Structures are given as C-alpha cells and as structure tokens.
C-alpha positions as MATLAB code, in Angstrom:
seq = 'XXXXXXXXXXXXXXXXXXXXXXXXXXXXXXXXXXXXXXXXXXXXXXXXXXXXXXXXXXXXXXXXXXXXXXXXXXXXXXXXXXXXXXXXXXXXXXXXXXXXXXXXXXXXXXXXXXXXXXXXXXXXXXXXXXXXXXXXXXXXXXXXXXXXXXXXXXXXXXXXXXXXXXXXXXXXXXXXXXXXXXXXXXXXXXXXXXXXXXXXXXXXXXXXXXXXXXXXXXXXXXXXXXXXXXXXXXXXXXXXXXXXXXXXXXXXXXXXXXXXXXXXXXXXXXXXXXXXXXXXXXXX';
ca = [
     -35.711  -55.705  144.301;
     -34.907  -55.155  148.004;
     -31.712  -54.338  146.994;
     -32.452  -51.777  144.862;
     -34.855  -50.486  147.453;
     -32.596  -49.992  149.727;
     -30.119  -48.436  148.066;
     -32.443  -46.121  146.987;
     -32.662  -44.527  151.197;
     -29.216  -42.822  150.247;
     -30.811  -41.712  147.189;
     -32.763  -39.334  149.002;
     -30.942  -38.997  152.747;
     -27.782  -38.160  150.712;
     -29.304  -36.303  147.834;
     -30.724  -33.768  150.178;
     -27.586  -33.829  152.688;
     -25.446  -30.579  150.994;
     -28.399  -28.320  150.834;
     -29.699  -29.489  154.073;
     -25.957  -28.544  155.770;
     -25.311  -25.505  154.291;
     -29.096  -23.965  155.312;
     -28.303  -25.056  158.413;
     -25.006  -22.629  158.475;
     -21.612  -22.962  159.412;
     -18.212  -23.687  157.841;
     -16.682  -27.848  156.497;
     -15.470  -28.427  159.667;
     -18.261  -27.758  161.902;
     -20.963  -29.130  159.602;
     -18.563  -32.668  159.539;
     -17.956  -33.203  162.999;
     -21.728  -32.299  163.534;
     -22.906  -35.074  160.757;
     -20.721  -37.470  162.885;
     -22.291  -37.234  165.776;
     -25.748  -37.509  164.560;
     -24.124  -40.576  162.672;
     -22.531  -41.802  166.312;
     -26.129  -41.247  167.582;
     -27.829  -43.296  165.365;
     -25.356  -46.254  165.089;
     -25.446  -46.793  169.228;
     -29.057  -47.047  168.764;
     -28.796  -49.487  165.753;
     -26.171  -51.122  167.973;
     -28.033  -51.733  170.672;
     -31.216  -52.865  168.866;
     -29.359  -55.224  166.920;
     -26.243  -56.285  169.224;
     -24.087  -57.706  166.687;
     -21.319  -59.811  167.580;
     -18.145  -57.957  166.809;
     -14.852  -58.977  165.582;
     -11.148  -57.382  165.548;
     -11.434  -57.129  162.040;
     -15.045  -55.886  161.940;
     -13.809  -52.747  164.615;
     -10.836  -52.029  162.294;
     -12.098  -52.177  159.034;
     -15.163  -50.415  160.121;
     -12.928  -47.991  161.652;
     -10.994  -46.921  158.899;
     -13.621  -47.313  156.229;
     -15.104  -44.180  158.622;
     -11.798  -42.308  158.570;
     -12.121  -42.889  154.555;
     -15.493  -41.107  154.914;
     -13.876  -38.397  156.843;
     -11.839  -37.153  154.114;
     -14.427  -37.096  151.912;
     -17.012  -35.406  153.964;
     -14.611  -32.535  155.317;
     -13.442  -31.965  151.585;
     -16.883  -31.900  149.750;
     -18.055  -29.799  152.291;
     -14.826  -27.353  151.196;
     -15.289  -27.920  147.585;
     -19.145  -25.707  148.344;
     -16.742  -22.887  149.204;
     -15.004  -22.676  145.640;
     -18.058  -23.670  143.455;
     -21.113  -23.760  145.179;
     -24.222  -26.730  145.828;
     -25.191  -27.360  142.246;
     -22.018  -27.680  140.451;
     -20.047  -29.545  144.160;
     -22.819  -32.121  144.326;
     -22.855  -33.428  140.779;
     -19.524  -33.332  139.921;
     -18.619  -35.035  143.424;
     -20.982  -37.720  142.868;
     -20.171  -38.440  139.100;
     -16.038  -38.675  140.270;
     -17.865  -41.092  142.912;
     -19.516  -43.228  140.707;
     -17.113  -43.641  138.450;
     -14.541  -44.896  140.707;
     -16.586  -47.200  142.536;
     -18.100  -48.754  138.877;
     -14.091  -49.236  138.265;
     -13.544  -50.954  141.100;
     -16.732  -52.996  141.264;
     -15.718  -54.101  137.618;
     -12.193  -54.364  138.013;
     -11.908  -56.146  141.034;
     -14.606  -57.548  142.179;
     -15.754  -58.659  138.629;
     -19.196  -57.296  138.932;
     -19.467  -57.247  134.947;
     -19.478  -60.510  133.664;
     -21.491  -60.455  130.329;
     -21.005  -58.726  127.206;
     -24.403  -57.211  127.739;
     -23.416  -55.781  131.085;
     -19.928  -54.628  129.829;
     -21.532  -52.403  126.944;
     -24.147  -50.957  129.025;
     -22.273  -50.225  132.172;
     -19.411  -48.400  129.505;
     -22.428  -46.663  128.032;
     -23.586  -45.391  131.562;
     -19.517  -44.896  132.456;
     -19.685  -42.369  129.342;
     -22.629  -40.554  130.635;
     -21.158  -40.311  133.448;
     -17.781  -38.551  132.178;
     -19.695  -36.530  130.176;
     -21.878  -35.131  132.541;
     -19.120  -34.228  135.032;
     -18.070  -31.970  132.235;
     -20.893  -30.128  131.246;
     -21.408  -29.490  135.131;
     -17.832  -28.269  135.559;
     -18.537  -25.906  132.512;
     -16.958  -22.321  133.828;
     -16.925  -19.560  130.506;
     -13.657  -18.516  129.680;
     -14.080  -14.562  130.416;
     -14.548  -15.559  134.135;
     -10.825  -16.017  135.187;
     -11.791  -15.775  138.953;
     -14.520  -18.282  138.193;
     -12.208  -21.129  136.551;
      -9.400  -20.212  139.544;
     -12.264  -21.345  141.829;
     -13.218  -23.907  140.162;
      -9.652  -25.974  139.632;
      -9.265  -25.152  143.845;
     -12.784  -26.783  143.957;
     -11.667  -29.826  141.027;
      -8.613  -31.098  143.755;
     -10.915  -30.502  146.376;
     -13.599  -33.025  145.574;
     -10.778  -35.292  143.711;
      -9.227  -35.788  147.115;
     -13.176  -36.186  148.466;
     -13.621  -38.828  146.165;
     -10.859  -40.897  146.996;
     -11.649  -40.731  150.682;
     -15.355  -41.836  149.732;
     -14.755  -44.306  147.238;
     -12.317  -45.762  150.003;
     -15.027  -46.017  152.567;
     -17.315  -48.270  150.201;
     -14.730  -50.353  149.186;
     -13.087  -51.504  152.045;
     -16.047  -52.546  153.722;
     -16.999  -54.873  150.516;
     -13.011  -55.969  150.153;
     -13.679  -57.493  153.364;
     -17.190  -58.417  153.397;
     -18.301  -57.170  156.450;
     -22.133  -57.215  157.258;
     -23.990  -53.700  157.063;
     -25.179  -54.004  160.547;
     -21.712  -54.988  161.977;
     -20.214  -51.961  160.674;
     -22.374  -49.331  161.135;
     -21.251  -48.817  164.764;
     -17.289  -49.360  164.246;
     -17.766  -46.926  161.424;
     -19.485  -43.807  163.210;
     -16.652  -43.591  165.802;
     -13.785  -43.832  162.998;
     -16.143  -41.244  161.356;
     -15.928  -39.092  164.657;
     -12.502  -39.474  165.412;
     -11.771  -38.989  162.203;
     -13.544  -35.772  161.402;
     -12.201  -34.097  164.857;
      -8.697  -34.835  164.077;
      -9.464  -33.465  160.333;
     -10.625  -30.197  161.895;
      -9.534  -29.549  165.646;
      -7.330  -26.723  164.733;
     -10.158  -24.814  162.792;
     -12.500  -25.029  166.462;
     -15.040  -27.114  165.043;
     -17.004  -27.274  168.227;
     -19.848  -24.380  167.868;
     -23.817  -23.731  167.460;
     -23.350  -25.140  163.930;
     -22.209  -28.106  164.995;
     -25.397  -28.925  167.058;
     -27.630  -28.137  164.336;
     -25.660  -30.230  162.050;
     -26.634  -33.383  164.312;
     -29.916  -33.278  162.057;
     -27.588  -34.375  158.881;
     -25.838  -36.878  160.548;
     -29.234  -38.946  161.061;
     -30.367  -38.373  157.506;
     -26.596  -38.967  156.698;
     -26.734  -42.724  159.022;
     -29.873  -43.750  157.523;
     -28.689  -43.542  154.506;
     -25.706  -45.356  154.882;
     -27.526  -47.622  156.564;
     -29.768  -48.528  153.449;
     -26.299  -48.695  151.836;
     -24.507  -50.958  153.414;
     -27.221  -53.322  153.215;
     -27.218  -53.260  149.733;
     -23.540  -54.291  149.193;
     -23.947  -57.674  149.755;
     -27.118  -57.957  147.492;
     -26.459  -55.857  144.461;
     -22.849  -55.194  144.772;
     -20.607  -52.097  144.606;
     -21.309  -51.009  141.089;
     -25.240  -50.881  140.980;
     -25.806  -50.061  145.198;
     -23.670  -46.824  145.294;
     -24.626  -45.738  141.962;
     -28.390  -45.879  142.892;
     -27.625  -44.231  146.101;
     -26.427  -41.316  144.374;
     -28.803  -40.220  141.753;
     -30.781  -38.070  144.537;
     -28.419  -35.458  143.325;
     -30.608  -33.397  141.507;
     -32.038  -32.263  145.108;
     -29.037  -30.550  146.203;
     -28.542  -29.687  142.648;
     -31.780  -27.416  142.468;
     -31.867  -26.980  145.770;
     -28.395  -24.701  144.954;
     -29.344  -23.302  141.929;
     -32.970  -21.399  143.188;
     -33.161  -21.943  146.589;
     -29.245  -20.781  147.870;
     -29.508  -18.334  145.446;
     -26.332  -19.617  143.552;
     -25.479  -16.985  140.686;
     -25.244  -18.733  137.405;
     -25.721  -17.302  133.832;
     -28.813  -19.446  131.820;
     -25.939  -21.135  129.688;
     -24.348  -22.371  133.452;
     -27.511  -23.711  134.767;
     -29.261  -25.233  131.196;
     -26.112  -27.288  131.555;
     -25.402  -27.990  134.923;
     -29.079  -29.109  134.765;
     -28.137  -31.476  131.409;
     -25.045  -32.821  133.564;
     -27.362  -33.859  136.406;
     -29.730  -35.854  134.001;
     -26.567  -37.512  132.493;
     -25.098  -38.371  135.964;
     -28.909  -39.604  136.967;
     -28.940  -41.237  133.701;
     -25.301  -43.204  134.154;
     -26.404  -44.031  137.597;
     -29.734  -45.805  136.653;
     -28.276  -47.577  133.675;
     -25.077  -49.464  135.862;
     -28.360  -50.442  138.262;
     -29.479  -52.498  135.366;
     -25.783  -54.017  135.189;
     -26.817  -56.175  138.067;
     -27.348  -60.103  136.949;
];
C-alpha cells in the first residue's frame, strides 16, 4: 500500500505539470531548463537532509538517467506546439506506459502469473487504444493531421528519453534517495545543452522554477516506489493524473476542438486512466 501511495505523488505533481508550464508562459526550452532548476533546488535540499552516501555508479547512472529525462522533457514540451495540452499529455503518457509495462515485463519479469499476464495485456490494449482515439485528427483538416504527425515524432522521441530515465535507474537498482541529487544536475546539464542555442535563460525560466518542485516531488514519490512495486505498476500509477492537464487544455487554455475531438480525447483519457489502474493490480 505505501507503494502505491507513493506513486500516486506523480499522479498529481505530474498530472498538473503541462498545464501548470504553459500558464506560466514561455517556449520548451525555457520552461525545461526552468523545471530543472526547481528540480536542482529541491534535490540539494533532499540531499542535505538525507546525506546519502554516494557511489561512482550512483553519480553516473543518476546522471544519465537525468539526461534521459532531458530529452523527454524538452520534446513533450515541443510536442504542445503541434497539438496542444489535451491531446500532448495523453498520448505522451499512454507511449510512456506502454514502454515501461514492456520493459517491466520483458526484462525484469514483473509478470509472472497467468492472471497477471491477461490483465496487464488487457490494460496494454486499453492503453493502445486510447492513444488512438486521442490522436483522432478528421480527415478534412490537412493542416491539422500535418501537425499532428510533427507532434507523433515529437513525443515518440519524448518517450524514449523518459522511458530511459525510469529504467536505468531500476536496471541498476539504485535507491530513490541516492539518485535524486545525481539526477537533477544530469537533468540541468542536460536541458541547457538541449537548448543553449534557443537562449533559454529569460523571465519564463524563473517562473518555471515553480514546476520543477512539483516536477521533484513527484519524482521523488517515484523513485521510491521502484523498489516496492516495480516498473510496471509505479510509473503507470504515476501517470493517470493525466486527465488534469487533459481538461485543464481542453476549457481552461482554450484549446479549439470540434465536440467529436473532445468526446474522444475525453474517452482516450479514461482508457489510458483505465490501462494505468489495471497494470497497478498486476503487482503480486
């Protein structure tokens, strides 16, 4: 149960995040590099209340597994450009979910019953299926489906960069609490390398600090979950806050979207939600 408690602080830290960034204002690369050092801000705290005893491979892997994140924070932020909040955030998270379930089950054998194996594929299904249905662009709107392939790569290449950051920190087994601080500066570096040329360095950045804590506590309650519920159910949990950023996109940024669009981005979101809660059951 703690577990699952704690993986639900992403839930709503992350599931809020999007919205959160883009009311704040400014472009991907500002809105990164400002979530990483509200992220770097938070982790020298933890590190000093905690003092963990660091290794080599603790620094590295930490390191990179925030260089991972990078990626995928500069490119979901990007993927907002071509699609917008409600249709980025659930089709970002269901490419997410999948890929981690995959590699939980795959590699780190986190299915091990035939019970688990036919209700995780159920939830995998959901999932798939309500990627679609929030992709769903009608067939008159040629700008609209230009946009949303640009967006598709986009958050395909986010993905990867995400799913990387959750993985390697489990491949190697390295304590939540050990990597939090190793992790914010490869997050940092990261995300200024990423975007140096585009002058990330503004107002928007500042007020983007505010992200980066909701952002750290979050992955906080994450990484703390690895160990006790694995890769599978933890991440899957953390993500079903979606429908925040989802609504929060669709009447709150003022998104334009026919009824047809949002009855089904809306369906999408329950199936992704839906997928999400039934791999946390997947657990033994």
């Amino acid at each position: 149960m703690t577990g699952i408690l704690l993986a639900l602080i992403p839930a709503a830290a992350w599931g809020s995040l999007v919205f959160v960034s883009v009311k704040l204002g400014g472009n991907a690369y500002s809105q990164t590099v400002g979530i990483t050092i509200g992220s770097l801000l938070f982790a020298a705290g933890i590190f000093f209340f905690k003092s963990p005893q660091l290794s080599m491979l603790v620094w590295g892997v930490g390191f990179i597994s925030g260089v991972f994140w990078a990626v995928g924070q500069v490119n979901q932020l990007a993927g907002v450009k071509f699609i917008g909040v409600a249709k980025t955030v659930p089709i970002s998270t269901g490419m997410q979910l999948i890929g981690t379930t995959l590699f939980g089950v795959l590699v780190f054998k986190e299915w091990t019953t035939t019970e688990t194996i036919l209700l995780g594929s159920g939830a995998v299904i959901a999932l798939i299926i309500g990627v679609i249905l929030t992709s769903y662009t009608q067939k008159s709107e040629d700008k609209d489906n230009q946009q949303l392939k640009k967006g598709l790569v986009t958050l395909l290449i986010s993905s990867l960069g995400y799913i990387a950051y959750v993985v390697i920190v489990r491949w190697f087994k390295i304590d939540g609490w050990e990597a939090i601080l190793p992790q914010a500066i490869g997050m940092f570096i990261g995300a200024v390398a990423i975007t140096i040329r585009h002058k990330p360095f503004n107002k928007y950045t500042i007020r983007n600090i505010l992200t980066g804590l909701m952002w750290a506590a979050g992955n906080l309650g994450l990484l703390l979950a690895l160990p006790r519920i694995g890769v599978a159910t933890s991440f899957s949990l953390s993500q079903t806050g979606i429908v925040i950023s989802t609504i929060g996109g669709l009447f709150f940024l003022g998104e334009k979207k026919s009824k047809k669009q949002i009855m089904l981005v809306i369906a999408g979101c329950i199936l992704i939600i839906t997928g999400g809660v039934l791999l946390g059951f997947t657990k033994e």
